[in-house]
Amino acid sequence: DYRLLLATYSDVEAAGEDDKDRTDAIAAACQSGGDFVGNYYYQFQSNPSSLEVEETKHTSGRTTRGLRMSMGFNTFLQNTALPEWFPLSHLELGRQQVLDTLGMKKDGKGSLVWDQSARGDLMTKPKIEEEPLLPIESRSRYRVVVVGGGIAGLSCCLELFQVCERDGIDIEITLVEGRSRLGGRLWTDRSTFKSKKSTATASVEENFPVDLGASWIHGIESNPLAAMAEEARVDFVRTSEEVTMLREKGEIIDHTRDERAGELFDRLLDIAVQRCWRREEASQDGSGGRPAVRWYAKDLKSPTHNSESISYVEPQRMRTGAHRDSADTSVDEAIGKVVSTEQMKEIAAISEEERRMLKWNVKNVEYALGANITDLSMKYWDIDERHAFEGDHVVLRQGYSCVVEHMLAKLRERGGRFTCLLGSPVKRIEYGRKTLTNPYFCPSQRHKHFVELSETCRVECDNGTTISGDFAVCAVPLGVLKDSIRQGGDDQSSGLQFSPELPFSKTDSIESVGFGLLDKVYVQFPTAFWRTKRVFNKYGQTLFGNASATNPEHYMFLDVGLSLGKEGCFPPVLMVLISGTEAVQAECLSEKELVESVLKTLKTLFGDQIPEPSAFKVTRWGRDRFSRGSYTYLPPGTTDQDLRLLQTPINSNGDSVLLDASETMRLFFAGEHTTTLHPSMAHGAMLSGFRAAKEIASSLVVSSKHIVTDSIIPLSLFRQMNPKAKLTCAFCHLTGQRVREGTLLAFKKGSRQVLSHLSCAETCPEVAIKDGVWSNVISACNRAKSVPCSLCGQIGAAVTCASEMCGRSYHFGCAEDTGWRFENEGKDFYCDEHRYLIEENRKISVEYWLLNAAAGTELACALCGKSNVMEVGQLELGQLLAFQQGARRVLVHEGCLRYTTVAPVAEVASSRFEKDFDNVFGAIDSARTCSRCARAGATIGCAEPGCENCVHFRCARALDWDFKKNRRYRCIPHRESNDGKSIADTFQHALFSPLAAEPTKDVPANLDVGTDLQMPEEDKALSSQAETFRNEKLNEYQGEPVDFRLVSLTRGSIAERWNLKLNAAIDQSTGCRLLSVAGEGAHLEADLHQGDIICTINGMTVGSPALDTIEKVLKILSQEVDLLMEVCSGVDDVWR
């Protein structure tokens, strides 16, 4: 039990770091003679006069008085220069035993000295073997060693030179790469494939470049990688995303079915992710993160071992530690739950062909991350898309290697200050060596204090080469890092080693984050047998998909020759992508076997007569010892915080995320796995290099001011350090991540660590966030510990009223329960007594309503007049919800609101509140007298046109109306004739849709979570009448080429615009304004036909109370700005 002196404090208040409870605990520990408080041991450095003296009764009956043993030992410490290795566990020894152990005695003056005569075998002081400081090479500039010559390493070198040159700092950089080339996973093959170019005199054969690694630049607007490619004079090629889906014998799958399968899959994804984020984190079971493949190439050997004979091993699914328990799940499991709980007609009646199309959409997701959906986090699988660059996605005609060569040429302009070592695999990276130092002087910045020159870092290569420097950058792929920390294995000794070993914070994320695998197979043929107008029926199209039952892993083919060829020279070269588990299996095949499997797929699609290939190229990124995979993904149990941990620099004392900001970091990290915004992207790797360079540049200067801030540490790291701590917010005391309060964050300041929800922390008045740096979170927690909430009465209230005359405080959630919305009104909160009246419809809590209600006021619904919950038949009225508008506050049952028709009321999908509705007061003001009970407050009208009957929700239920089967209420006289109304009255608007779907088979794409996606029974009946109506209309136009189609307007998600554009025109014969389609390109022109009749718009039937006027239709289509601008002016005189 060795204890290390970490700090001394002037008093217990300073040791308590402004935390009263902690201060009291430390004072009590010191008064007792010394004890632990949390993870740290505290005792007085000098004895206060108030310290209690302990009486000891001996067996002889004699009583002695003195300090307790630990304090007596403390007195001993004050008078003795102890060696730093002295173990405090010797406290249980007697005083003389301690002196004998140390070889010490009292001199004549009562002081302790070393007793050389008594311990002749000891020297004056115990010898502590310390390594002498290592010598340093005489130099006048900083030296940085970058390990890894991919785009991350190259961009780090470039940026570091530019930053240092701008600041006048002299620096030299050595780039070390294990391969014989630079670029890493950016690699262009320029020799395998040929293209023939005919001239007036002869046919010239040229090399045709193809990219074996990254191919695309995703989004070229403001993308630094695109800017670098343009600087390298590389041609951008914009490729069409249109894919022709082929099945056996080259039959083309109907485009409508293709789109429908894609929309269904997108809808399943959206519902699944919404549910996953709303699930409480408290569902942890202590077993750790869900099992997932976290490294697909783990069991694949390097080609140097045995290049063509590897037995296939199923990628191993691994759990993480208990500190990574999470409510997160895999994409596969989450979608499976949606399918099992949502009774979607498409799923129930899906054909085998449509099932294949769904699988194709699954493979399209898997290709993007190199992993199967069984291993992708439902919450974070698409994290890169959230920060994607705008603009076209392009491929590079000359290949990515041109960009690499351009960057290398820019580096070589630095002359002797840049050195590049190729073919030098790195064996060991040291980043904590103790060396002599030399001062660094910067003439242009005399006022700054720079870190002294040293050789703290050293890189050792397999060939014996060593390079020492002040700093090192590790820019190797995540797969190589995984290889470096793997336990066991035949080739463990060949992995990269670190000295000292990487801290737990780093290794835990390295093990937990996933590294996927994507391989390519290029095949060149004598002829391009697939290039037919039937397959490529649109200009610029170069993709066709495999929807057959043969080799579904070959899900898509790209005509590379057609994409990248030019000037009439388009070589017949195809590329197929293989990802995840199938890529592991493919790497276990020989090249011949793999190419034969691709040919088998092509023969299924185009027939057995296809020619034999003239050339091919196969990638094996999993077996490449310098990559060990393709790119990063996040499996269940990991978050974007892990990517932050992978990027944080370290020194010999640990990770910067836990260390004091004043420490100089020595080892920095770059690569696509170290960017929180663009993981798995080539531009993400480039940006990570820029970031690492700036971190090094900022480390060169020693700051004279030591500003202590509140740093955020990953929640998984907090849980590992505090395994028994509850995941409870220090402010609101609610557990886990919550929809309303936000993500649970872990904050650290000094030795203090607290948990807080994002919204709870950022709405505290004293908390500041600047450039991503938080301050005053810990002090806000300390202040709120004794402050009760003015609404709920619990302590932890940190949101104070901004009025100087007010002393009220609230939790974040309680503040919003009073009707305040921080995103609208701002951070300066005002309680209801000091704020202006908010005229918007706001949901409040029932507790807040009660606080403002008169004494004795009954809890009752403003519509039906009934109390909290009342069961009627099989359906409840639901809970009472409270709303406020201005000075008005009301209670309304959920059921009374949800089925209201007298005014447009809808659940607000974007609200952080559950069961939040808009226009509540409009519904109350529009309420009528109930036709059943004759009481006021009825808001559910009969759907029969012209019928004035209106009822309460409970009265409708008492009349046996089942809202689950049909949301559109009908009174008893109009039920038998469900539809004594003409179908022509229902489908009255001759609008148009880009989807030619039969309404009986189409389910609108309404993605609001909780929405019933089943088609109501009445809508099915209306669909039947619609068919009759259609036939009647066709009979009227006998002999004329008119085709009435019944369609539904939909959109892919609530964030997308409707795929529709309308124009308002004047009919010369009647003078009326008519709506007509304005086609937007060939796609719409091909699919839209005048005369199409709208049945539903995202689940609501046209002609129902919700959609019985064109104004209501336009409100739903409000995101289509063009439509509003062109139509609204004619609404009054046409559609009134």
PDB file of C-alpha atoms in Angstrom, residues 187 189 210-214 303 517-522 575-578 583 586-589 591 594 616-624 630:
ATOM      1  CA  TRP A 187      -4.010   3.713 -53.435  1.00  0.00           C
ATOM      2  CA  ASP A 189      -3.525   0.955 -59.395  1.00  0.00           C
ATOM      3  CA  VAL A 210      -8.503   2.519 -60.603  1.00  0.00           C
ATOM      4  CA  ASP A 211      -8.614   3.240 -56.874  1.00  0.00           C
ATOM      5  CA  LEU A 212      -8.182   0.176 -54.677  1.00  0.00           C
ATOM      6  CA  GLY A 213      -9.011   2.006 -51.463  1.00  0.00           C
ATOM      7  CA  ALA A 214     -11.091   5.160 -51.131  1.00  0.00           C
ATOM      8  CA  PRO A 303      -0.234 -12.166 -46.774  1.00  0.00           C
ATOM      9  CA  LEU A 517     -13.890  -4.386 -43.830  1.00  0.00           C
ATOM     10  CA  LEU A 518     -14.724  -3.465 -47.428  1.00  0.00           C
ATOM     11  CA  ASP A 519     -13.025  -5.083 -50.386  1.00  0.00           C
ATOM     12  CA  LYS A 520     -13.232  -4.473 -54.113  1.00  0.00           C
ATOM     13  CA  VAL A 521     -13.020  -6.799 -57.084  1.00  0.00           C
ATOM     14  CA  TYR A 522     -12.213  -5.178 -60.455  1.00  0.00           C
ATOM     15  CA  MET A 575     -16.129  -3.099 -59.943  1.00  0.00           C
ATOM     16  CA  VAL A 576     -18.065  -4.973 -57.271  1.00  0.00           C
ATOM     17  CA  LEU A 577     -18.026  -4.195 -53.532  1.00  0.00           C
ATOM     18  CA  ILE A 578     -18.036  -6.788 -50.722  1.00  0.00           C
ATOM     19  CA  ALA A 583     -15.594  -9.641 -47.080  1.00  0.00           C
ATOM     20  CA  ALA A 586     -13.909 -13.446 -49.559  1.00  0.00           C
ATOM     21  CA  GLU A 587     -10.408 -12.813 -48.209  1.00  0.00           C
ATOM     22  CA  CYS A 588     -10.193 -16.497 -47.314  1.00  0.00           C
ATOM     23  CA  LEU A 589     -10.677 -17.445 -50.983  1.00  0.00           C
ATOM     24  CA  GLU A 591      -8.130 -14.660 -56.193  1.00  0.00           C
ATOM     25  CA  LEU A 594     -13.232 -14.933 -55.834  1.00  0.00           C
ATOM     26  CA  PHE A 616      -8.750  -8.500 -62.668  1.00  0.00           C
ATOM     27  CA  LYS A 617      -7.623  -6.970 -59.361  1.00  0.00           C
ATOM     28  CA  VAL A 618      -8.667  -8.032 -55.847  1.00  0.00           C
ATOM     29  CA  THR A 619      -8.120  -6.040 -52.640  1.00  0.00           C
ATOM     30  CA  ARG A 620      -7.445  -7.652 -49.251  1.00  0.00           C
ATOM     31  CA  TRP A 621      -7.420  -4.813 -46.718  1.00  0.00           C
ATOM     32  CA  GLY A 622      -8.079  -7.147 -43.806  1.00  0.00           C
ATOM     33  CA  ARG A 623      -4.901  -9.128 -44.407  1.00  0.00           C
ATOM     34  CA  ASP A 624      -2.773  -6.029 -44.973  1.00  0.00           C
ATOM     35  CA  SER A 630     -11.009  -0.564 -43.992  1.00  0.00           C
TER      36      SER A 630
END
